[in-house]
Amino acid sequence: MSVSVHPTMAIPQNGLASPPTRVGIDNDKLAQHMIPLTALLSTEQLQLDAEEESPLLSHGHDMLYKKEEDFVLAKTDCERVPGNPSSTYAAFAIFDGHNGAAAAQYTKENLLKDIMSCMPPNLTREEWLTLLPQAMVAGFVKTDKEWRKLGQTSGTTATLVIVDGWTVTAACVGDSRCILDAQGIATPLTIDHRLDGNEEEQERIKASGGEVSRLKVAGGIEIGPLRAWPGGICLSRSIGDMDVGDYIVAVPHVKQIKLSPAGGRLIIASDGVWDAVSTRRAARCCRGVQNPETAARYVLKEAIRSRGLRDDTTCLVVDIAPPGSQPFAPALKKPLSFLKLLRCTSVKEGLIASDLSIMEELFEENSAALAERLGPEISVHAGNSLLLCATCRCNLYADAGISVHAGSFFSQVAGKTWEGPFLCAKCRSQQANAVQKVQALVPSKLLQNVAIHYEMQQSDRHEEMGIWNCSWSS
């Protein structure tokens, strides 16, 4: 902790120097505006104490059915260590099924369990939170794999939020968005895996052998949103949908943040809400409403007023409030004072500094923050539980995994041969066969560019899988 001391502050009489005098400055007036050191220390200690105390959680939801394919999960009594009440965390989720409700119901019953099965035992809380994003990736894929074994064709979105103290971890496939409303600012914590407006996902599907186009009617006229073919699904990521190509994956986008002691409000909703209202509008329409169930009802009313009831429409509101506070309602962000702006080198810096007080980003997909937190030995610690084939999710041993970069363009230019993610021998062979098929269809002068492009797509895909970047010496 650093404390700034004004140059005009008095120095003890037994010091070696006398207080400096600055021309044109009235020391008495300055002293009136100065904050005592004890007050600064007291304020900072209060903030630290608030961070150590667990926040108050309250939640509520509201639903309007059209096809009865939406499901809600809200569990506030989960335990990192079974039987230890001090290790409690909470889980909240929305599942929006399509082509039937079976996949959504199965995912509700099994997703959290599958995620926890991917966590190594005997972890401290900090280790548990650090490994949670990777376990969520592995758990989503495991749930998808087990569901496909049942041979049913329905699919579902899945947005799961785990709240442990002030740390919030959100994972999502599909378009059931989660946002954070804190201090008058609405911030998305998930991304929508829709093909419309997502060029990266469109290219990934095309590189995997799928087609992306709109529905065509008589005369070749295209209507509606972009869809992936075969199958005609509008989403690029989901759980289930086994009748669609393998290019529809269950790898979630994951984001982990730490809230400030001021807390915040989470709004999780199905696309019946987000097709009708924007992120800001959803947050604004229930701002100041203290009861989370009532807040969820306000969001639904706003959506129905805007678009009508065209689909199952579900909203789940979770309030994370400071301990000892009244029922939570997100406070409006206070405007910066002139003095606060003067302390920053620019107005832009002042605005950024203020935004940072809302939350601290700990991890997001492709974020360097995770590597900094994991450290050089974390792969050894967690490898037995999380070292899986990036494609089929079978278990790998240290001497059996083949890096996705092995023999590729990237291994030659970046030395990535011994970096993960890793594939089992069968999946690596299938990857090589896919490259050969592409080469057989492309003129020879384009072979090199196609190979490099394919490797880039595969590298991006497997990095999104979130498997450990492990290194071993032979």
XYZ file of C-alpha atoms in Angstrom:
474
model
C 0.000 0.000 0.000
C 1.292 3.421 -0.923
C 0.172 6.703 0.609
C 0.779 10.020 -1.107
C 1.917 12.797 1.217
C 1.636 16.413 0.114
C 4.998 18.255 0.090
C 3.614 20.908 2.415
C 2.843 18.452 5.217
C 4.748 19.179 8.403
C 7.923 17.276 9.250
C 8.565 16.442 12.928
C 10.598 19.033 14.820
C 13.374 16.540 15.459
C 13.722 15.988 11.726
C 16.663 17.138 9.687
C 14.795 19.652 7.604
C 12.194 22.328 8.091
C 8.917 22.319 6.175
C 9.326 23.796 2.697
C 7.329 26.875 1.866
C 5.735 27.243 -1.579
C 5.057 30.706 -2.961
C 1.418 31.482 -3.676
C -0.006 28.586 -1.618
C -1.994 29.093 1.548
C -1.010 26.220 3.819
C -4.065 26.673 6.027
C -6.433 26.340 3.064
C -4.562 23.287 1.792
C -4.775 21.653 5.190
C -8.564 22.004 5.122
C -8.771 19.864 1.960
C -6.253 17.229 2.992
C -7.403 13.783 4.168
C -5.731 12.544 7.346
C -3.539 9.494 6.973
C -5.600 7.604 9.558
C -8.743 8.150 7.488
C -7.044 6.800 4.371
C -5.867 3.713 6.225
C -9.286 3.173 7.766
C -11.036 3.389 4.388
C -8.614 0.954 2.808
C -9.000 -1.482 5.699
C -12.775 -1.387 5.335
C -12.409 -2.291 1.668
C -10.128 -5.206 2.519
C -12.540 -6.431 5.190
C -15.429 -6.280 2.720
C -13.447 -8.345 0.220
C -12.781 -11.012 2.839
C -16.456 -11.285 3.847
C -18.783 -13.248 1.602
C -21.439 -11.195 -0.193
C -25.158 -11.651 0.262
C -26.822 -13.560 -2.578
C -30.459 -13.322 -3.553
C -32.068 -14.547 -6.745
C -35.370 -14.870 -8.522
C -36.667 -15.741 -11.971
C -39.724 -15.476 -14.161
C -40.729 -17.534 -17.199
C -43.300 -17.354 -19.982
C -43.716 -20.537 -22.003
C -44.461 -21.013 -25.675
C -42.913 -24.464 -26.268
C -41.853 -25.394 -22.706
C -38.197 -25.913 -23.657
C -36.560 -23.455 -21.214
C -35.119 -24.673 -17.899
C -33.616 -22.806 -14.925
C -31.035 -23.976 -12.378
C -30.464 -22.112 -9.102
C -28.428 -23.803 -6.339
C -27.004 -21.762 -3.484
C -25.832 -24.636 -1.260
C -23.115 -26.218 -3.423
C -19.874 -27.148 -1.631
C -16.340 -27.291 -2.983
C -15.529 -29.748 -0.194
C -18.495 -32.056 0.504
C -19.627 -31.712 4.093
C -17.778 -28.439 4.681
C -20.277 -25.539 4.937
C -17.455 -22.984 4.742
C -16.738 -24.065 1.145
C -20.151 -23.029 -0.176
C -20.636 -21.609 -3.659
C -23.702 -20.961 -5.822
C -24.592 -21.993 -9.367
C -27.154 -20.359 -11.652
C -28.008 -21.407 -15.199
C -30.474 -21.171 -18.062
C -30.919 -23.873 -20.704
C -32.912 -23.049 -23.845
C -33.740 -26.265 -25.695
C -34.605 -26.717 -29.349
C -36.012 -29.654 -31.307
C -37.495 -30.838 -28.018
C -36.834 -30.299 -24.321
C -34.866 -33.484 -23.568
C -31.349 -32.065 -24.085
C -32.075 -29.013 -21.936
C -33.451 -31.133 -19.100
C -30.523 -33.580 -19.273
C -27.991 -30.740 -19.260
C -29.668 -29.118 -16.268
C -29.371 -32.374 -14.323
C -25.794 -33.254 -15.295
C -23.704 -30.242 -16.350
C -22.616 -29.020 -12.916
C -21.850 -32.577 -11.798
C -19.734 -33.183 -14.918
C -17.789 -29.965 -14.345
C -17.002 -30.858 -10.749
C -15.880 -34.349 -11.822
C -13.123 -32.668 -13.839
C -11.702 -30.858 -10.799
C -8.706 -32.398 -8.997
C -9.278 -33.196 -5.304
C -7.815 -31.447 -2.268
C -7.596 -27.951 -3.730
C -7.421 -24.705 -1.842
C -10.080 -22.130 -2.690
C -7.637 -20.119 -4.804
C -6.532 -23.228 -6.708
C -10.160 -24.237 -7.193
C -11.057 -20.860 -8.665
C -7.975 -20.884 -10.889
C -8.821 -24.291 -12.356
C -12.557 -23.635 -12.634
C -12.532 -22.098 -16.163
C -10.719 -25.127 -17.581
C -12.962 -27.547 -15.704
C -16.007 -25.771 -17.145
C -14.688 -26.303 -20.668
C -14.062 -29.991 -19.973
C -17.432 -30.393 -18.237
C -19.422 -28.856 -21.090
C -17.764 -31.176 -23.592
C -18.280 -34.187 -21.314
C -21.998 -33.454 -20.942
C -22.329 -33.115 -24.713
C -20.482 -36.383 -25.292
C -22.606 -38.317 -22.787
C -25.834 -36.865 -24.182
C -24.940 -37.849 -27.732
C -24.460 -41.445 -26.575
C -28.196 -41.576 -25.843
C -28.927 -41.116 -29.545
C -31.429 -38.269 -29.236
C -31.341 -35.330 -31.623
C -32.480 -32.386 -29.512
C -30.047 -29.669 -28.485
C -29.794 -26.807 -26.044
C -28.000 -23.620 -25.181
C -26.315 -23.573 -21.782
C -25.275 -20.554 -19.744
C -23.872 -21.430 -16.328
C -22.645 -18.895 -13.765
C -20.765 -19.957 -10.626
C -20.514 -17.415 -7.801
C -17.890 -18.030 -5.115
C -17.515 -15.030 -2.847
C -16.859 -12.018 -5.057
C -15.605 -14.178 -7.944
C -18.030 -14.795 -10.804
C -17.287 -17.374 -13.523
C -19.614 -17.549 -16.536
C -19.546 -20.203 -19.275
C -21.847 -20.262 -22.280
C -22.687 -22.075 -25.495
C -25.509 -20.668 -27.581
C -27.259 -17.342 -27.172
C -28.640 -17.269 -23.608
C -26.739 -14.156 -22.609
C -25.514 -13.174 -19.142
C -24.818 -9.540 -18.254
C -23.514 -7.739 -15.184
C -25.141 -4.494 -14.074
C -22.894 -2.659 -11.627
C -22.732 1.039 -10.787
C -24.964 1.952 -13.698
C -22.911 0.091 -16.328
C -24.223 -3.031 -18.107
C -21.433 -5.390 -19.212
C -21.924 -8.684 -21.115
C -20.142 -11.632 -19.481
C -20.887 -14.030 -22.350
C -20.851 -13.874 -26.131
C -23.645 -15.020 -28.435
C -22.741 -18.050 -30.539
C -24.952 -17.036 -33.414
C -23.736 -17.150 -36.977
C -25.169 -13.747 -37.819
C -22.459 -11.161 -37.207
C -19.840 -13.700 -36.103
C -17.395 -14.076 -38.979
C -14.932 -16.103 -36.915
C -17.517 -18.808 -36.227
C -18.642 -18.761 -39.860
C -15.086 -19.407 -41.029
C -14.605 -22.163 -38.454
C -17.684 -24.010 -39.696
C -16.674 -23.646 -43.344
C -13.178 -24.937 -42.568
C -14.760 -27.956 -40.852
C -16.757 -28.888 -43.958
C -20.071 -27.178 -43.225
C -21.928 -24.564 -45.225
C -23.233 -21.223 -43.993
C -26.213 -19.605 -45.725
C -29.731 -18.373 -45.157
C -32.863 -20.399 -45.755
C -33.838 -20.336 -49.426
C -37.440 -20.250 -50.621
C -38.990 -20.379 -54.079
C -36.948 -18.471 -56.608
C -33.756 -18.806 -54.575
C -34.668 -15.905 -52.290
C -32.792 -16.021 -48.972
C -34.702 -15.289 -45.781
C -34.077 -15.381 -42.047
C -30.801 -15.591 -40.112
C -27.629 -17.328 -41.217
C -27.723 -21.082 -40.648
C -25.227 -23.934 -40.682
C -25.910 -26.748 -43.139
C -26.621 -29.607 -43.046
C -29.045 -29.166 -40.198
C -30.084 -25.543 -40.589
C -29.196 -24.539 -37.026
C -28.659 -20.834 -36.293
C -26.124 -21.495 -33.519
C -22.466 -22.354 -33.949
C -22.082 -23.895 -30.470
C -24.539 -25.919 -28.417
C -24.944 -29.123 -26.433
C -26.521 -31.988 -28.360
C -27.707 -31.591 -31.984
C -26.134 -34.896 -32.991
C -28.029 -34.829 -36.310
C -26.007 -31.750 -37.295
C -22.361 -31.904 -38.392
C -19.411 -32.085 -36.014
C -18.750 -28.405 -36.652
C -21.362 -27.526 -34.002
C -19.245 -27.827 -30.858
C -19.928 -27.691 -27.125
C -16.804 -25.700 -26.233
C -17.993 -22.755 -24.113
C -16.821 -19.193 -23.944
C -15.623 -18.681 -20.356
C -15.086 -15.439 -18.480
C -14.068 -15.032 -14.832
C -14.176 -11.743 -12.945
C -13.842 -10.473 -9.392
C -16.432 -7.916 -8.362
C -15.651 -4.870 -6.297
C -17.104 -4.824 -2.752
C -19.968 -2.729 -4.143
C -21.388 -5.889 -5.729
C -23.583 -6.093 -8.796
C -26.622 -7.650 -10.447
C -26.450 -10.578 -12.881
C -29.171 -10.909 -15.513
C -29.258 -14.266 -17.325
C -31.930 -14.708 -19.981
C -32.898 -16.815 -22.973
C -33.053 -15.402 -26.487
C -36.742 -14.662 -26.016
C -35.502 -11.665 -24.020
C -32.410 -10.712 -26.016
C -34.222 -10.830 -29.364
C -36.478 -8.094 -28.003
C -34.327 -5.849 -25.794
C -30.706 -4.761 -25.705
C -28.252 -5.337 -22.876
C -28.567 -1.736 -21.667
C -32.337 -1.726 -21.914
C -32.688 -4.945 -19.905
C -30.457 -3.583 -17.153
C -32.134 -0.186 -17.109
C -35.724 -1.450 -16.950
C -35.159 -3.219 -13.604
C -32.597 -0.878 -12.079
C -33.669 0.215 -8.616
C -35.996 -2.788 -8.174
C -34.833 -4.442 -4.970
C -36.517 -7.849 -5.236
C -34.725 -10.002 -7.861
C -37.883 -11.938 -8.769
C -39.698 -8.677 -9.404
C -36.704 -7.453 -11.408
C -36.894 -10.579 -13.597
C -40.597 -9.928 -14.138
C -39.828 -6.358 -15.226
C -37.345 -7.645 -17.816
C -39.912 -10.093 -19.215
C -42.584 -7.391 -19.400
C -40.180 -5.165 -21.309
C -39.419 -7.965 -23.774
C -43.078 -8.875 -24.312
C -44.028 -5.222 -24.724
C -41.390 -4.859 -27.424
C -41.873 -8.057 -29.431
C -44.697 -10.142 -28.038
C -44.432 -13.765 -26.894
C -42.868 -15.559 -29.875
C -40.676 -18.019 -27.979
C -40.074 -19.331 -24.478
C -38.927 -16.278 -22.548
C -36.979 -16.724 -19.311
C -35.041 -14.348 -17.068
C -32.986 -15.151 -13.962
C -31.715 -12.297 -11.771
C -28.960 -12.747 -9.183
C -28.047 -9.933 -6.790
C -24.577 -9.964 -5.214
C -24.638 -7.452 -2.367
C -22.166 -6.292 0.292
C -22.621 -7.988 3.688
C -24.857 -6.138 6.114
C -26.504 -4.114 3.369
C -30.163 -3.669 2.540
C -31.751 -5.678 -0.317
C -29.675 -4.885 -3.343
C -30.482 -2.498 -6.143
C -27.610 -1.495 -8.443
C -26.537 2.053 -7.766
C -26.025 4.514 -10.552
C -22.446 5.263 -11.417
C -21.366 8.519 -9.799
C -19.932 11.163 -12.127
C -16.252 11.870 -11.692
C -15.436 15.007 -9.753
C -13.107 17.654 -11.101
C -10.513 16.862 -8.417
C -10.564 13.154 -9.323
C -9.993 14.015 -12.961
C -7.037 16.196 -11.983
C -5.376 13.224 -10.302
C -5.326 11.375 -13.642
C -3.076 12.258 -16.539
C -6.081 12.553 -18.835
C -9.858 12.391 -18.851
C -9.661 9.025 -20.617
C -7.435 7.620 -17.887
C -9.887 8.840 -15.272
C -12.794 7.091 -16.954
C -10.843 3.850 -17.273
C -9.765 3.982 -13.653
C -13.382 4.437 -12.607
C -14.559 1.500 -14.730
C -11.887 -0.728 -13.207
C -13.472 -0.226 -9.800
C -16.487 -2.262 -10.955
C -14.685 -5.555 -11.521
C -11.313 -7.152 -12.115
C -11.056 -9.504 -15.085
C -9.343 -12.740 -14.046
C -9.794 -14.891 -17.133
C -11.390 -14.934 -20.547
C -10.992 -17.171 -23.561
C -7.593 -16.575 -25.196
C -6.635 -14.297 -22.284
C -3.059 -14.077 -21.066
C -4.354 -13.605 -17.533
C -4.861 -17.341 -17.072
C -1.258 -18.247 -17.851
C -0.074 -15.700 -15.308
C -2.282 -17.226 -12.630
C -1.481 -20.852 -13.441
C 2.283 -20.559 -13.087
C 4.850 -23.024 -14.465
C 3.855 -26.031 -12.340
C 0.073 -25.982 -12.542
C -0.046 -28.498 -15.402
C 1.694 -31.095 -13.265
C -0.733 -30.426 -10.436
C -3.882 -30.756 -12.543
C -2.812 -32.891 -15.449
C -4.253 -36.176 -14.196
C -7.795 -34.793 -14.213
C -7.768 -32.283 -17.077
C -5.355 -33.702 -19.648
C -7.745 -34.898 -22.350
C -7.775 -35.237 -26.124
C -8.951 -31.892 -27.476
C -11.362 -33.605 -29.905
C -12.760 -36.857 -28.472
C -11.987 -36.029 -24.800
C -10.386 -39.407 -24.041
C -7.764 -39.494 -21.268
C -4.143 -38.963 -22.276
C -0.879 -39.822 -20.566
C 2.195 -37.623 -20.685
C 3.898 -39.803 -23.299
C 0.809 -40.440 -25.450
C -0.516 -37.011 -26.430
C 0.324 -35.584 -29.841
C 0.383 -31.802 -29.963
C -2.018 -30.213 -32.429
C 1.032 -28.306 -33.697
C 3.165 -31.413 -34.365
C 4.348 -31.494 -37.976
C 2.522 -28.290 -38.767
C 3.517 -24.941 -40.122
C 3.420 -23.501 -36.600
C 5.810 -26.067 -35.141
C 8.416 -24.970 -37.689
C 8.105 -21.230 -37.195
C 7.187 -21.027 -33.511
C 8.614 -24.174 -31.956
C 5.221 -25.386 -30.716
C 5.747 -29.116 -31.211
C 5.646 -29.804 -27.464
C 2.860 -27.382 -26.603
C -0.770 -28.388 -26.054
C -3.621 -28.797 -26.682
C -3.027 -32.493 -27.441
C -4.733 -35.114 -29.595
C -4.923 -38.864 -29.281
C -3.386 -40.857 -32.146
C -6.779 -41.572 -33.736
C -7.870 -37.925 -33.832
C -4.474 -36.801 -35.104
C -4.804 -39.311 -37.953
C -8.258 -37.985 -38.804
C -6.865 -34.448 -38.827
C -4.136 -35.488 -41.265
C -6.681 -37.216 -43.518
C -8.784 -34.061 -43.594
C -5.788 -32.056 -44.814
C -5.159 -34.612 -47.573
C -8.771 -34.368 -48.740
C -8.476 -30.597 -48.950
C -5.242 -30.883 -50.914
C -6.859 -33.223 -53.452
C -9.493 -30.615 -54.280
C -7.279 -27.536 -54.578
C -4.916 -26.515 -57.419
C -1.271 -27.170 -56.600
C -0.276 -23.509 -56.529
C -2.713 -22.938 -53.642
C -1.725 -25.973 -51.583
C 0.635 -24.133 -49.275
C -1.819 -21.344 -48.501
C -4.659 -23.815 -47.894
C -2.511 -25.933 -45.574
C -1.456 -22.903 -43.570
C -5.049 -21.647 -43.413
C -6.296 -25.049 -42.244
C -3.629 -25.251 -39.551
C -4.587 -21.784 -38.348
C -8.241 -22.799 -38.104
C -7.386 -26.012 -36.262
C -5.015 -24.168 -33.947
C -7.671 -21.583 -33.118
C -10.254 -24.299 -32.547
C -8.129 -26.303 -30.158
C -6.918 -23.245 -28.292
C -10.591 -22.430 -27.760
C -10.982 -25.899 -26.247
C -9.013 -24.514 -23.320
C -6.833 -27.576 -22.810
C -3.595 -27.100 -20.880
C -0.546 -25.738 -22.615
C 1.756 -28.333 -21.059
C 5.425 -28.908 -21.829
C 7.325 -32.111 -21.237
C 10.944 -33.030 -21.810
C 11.612 -36.392 -23.415
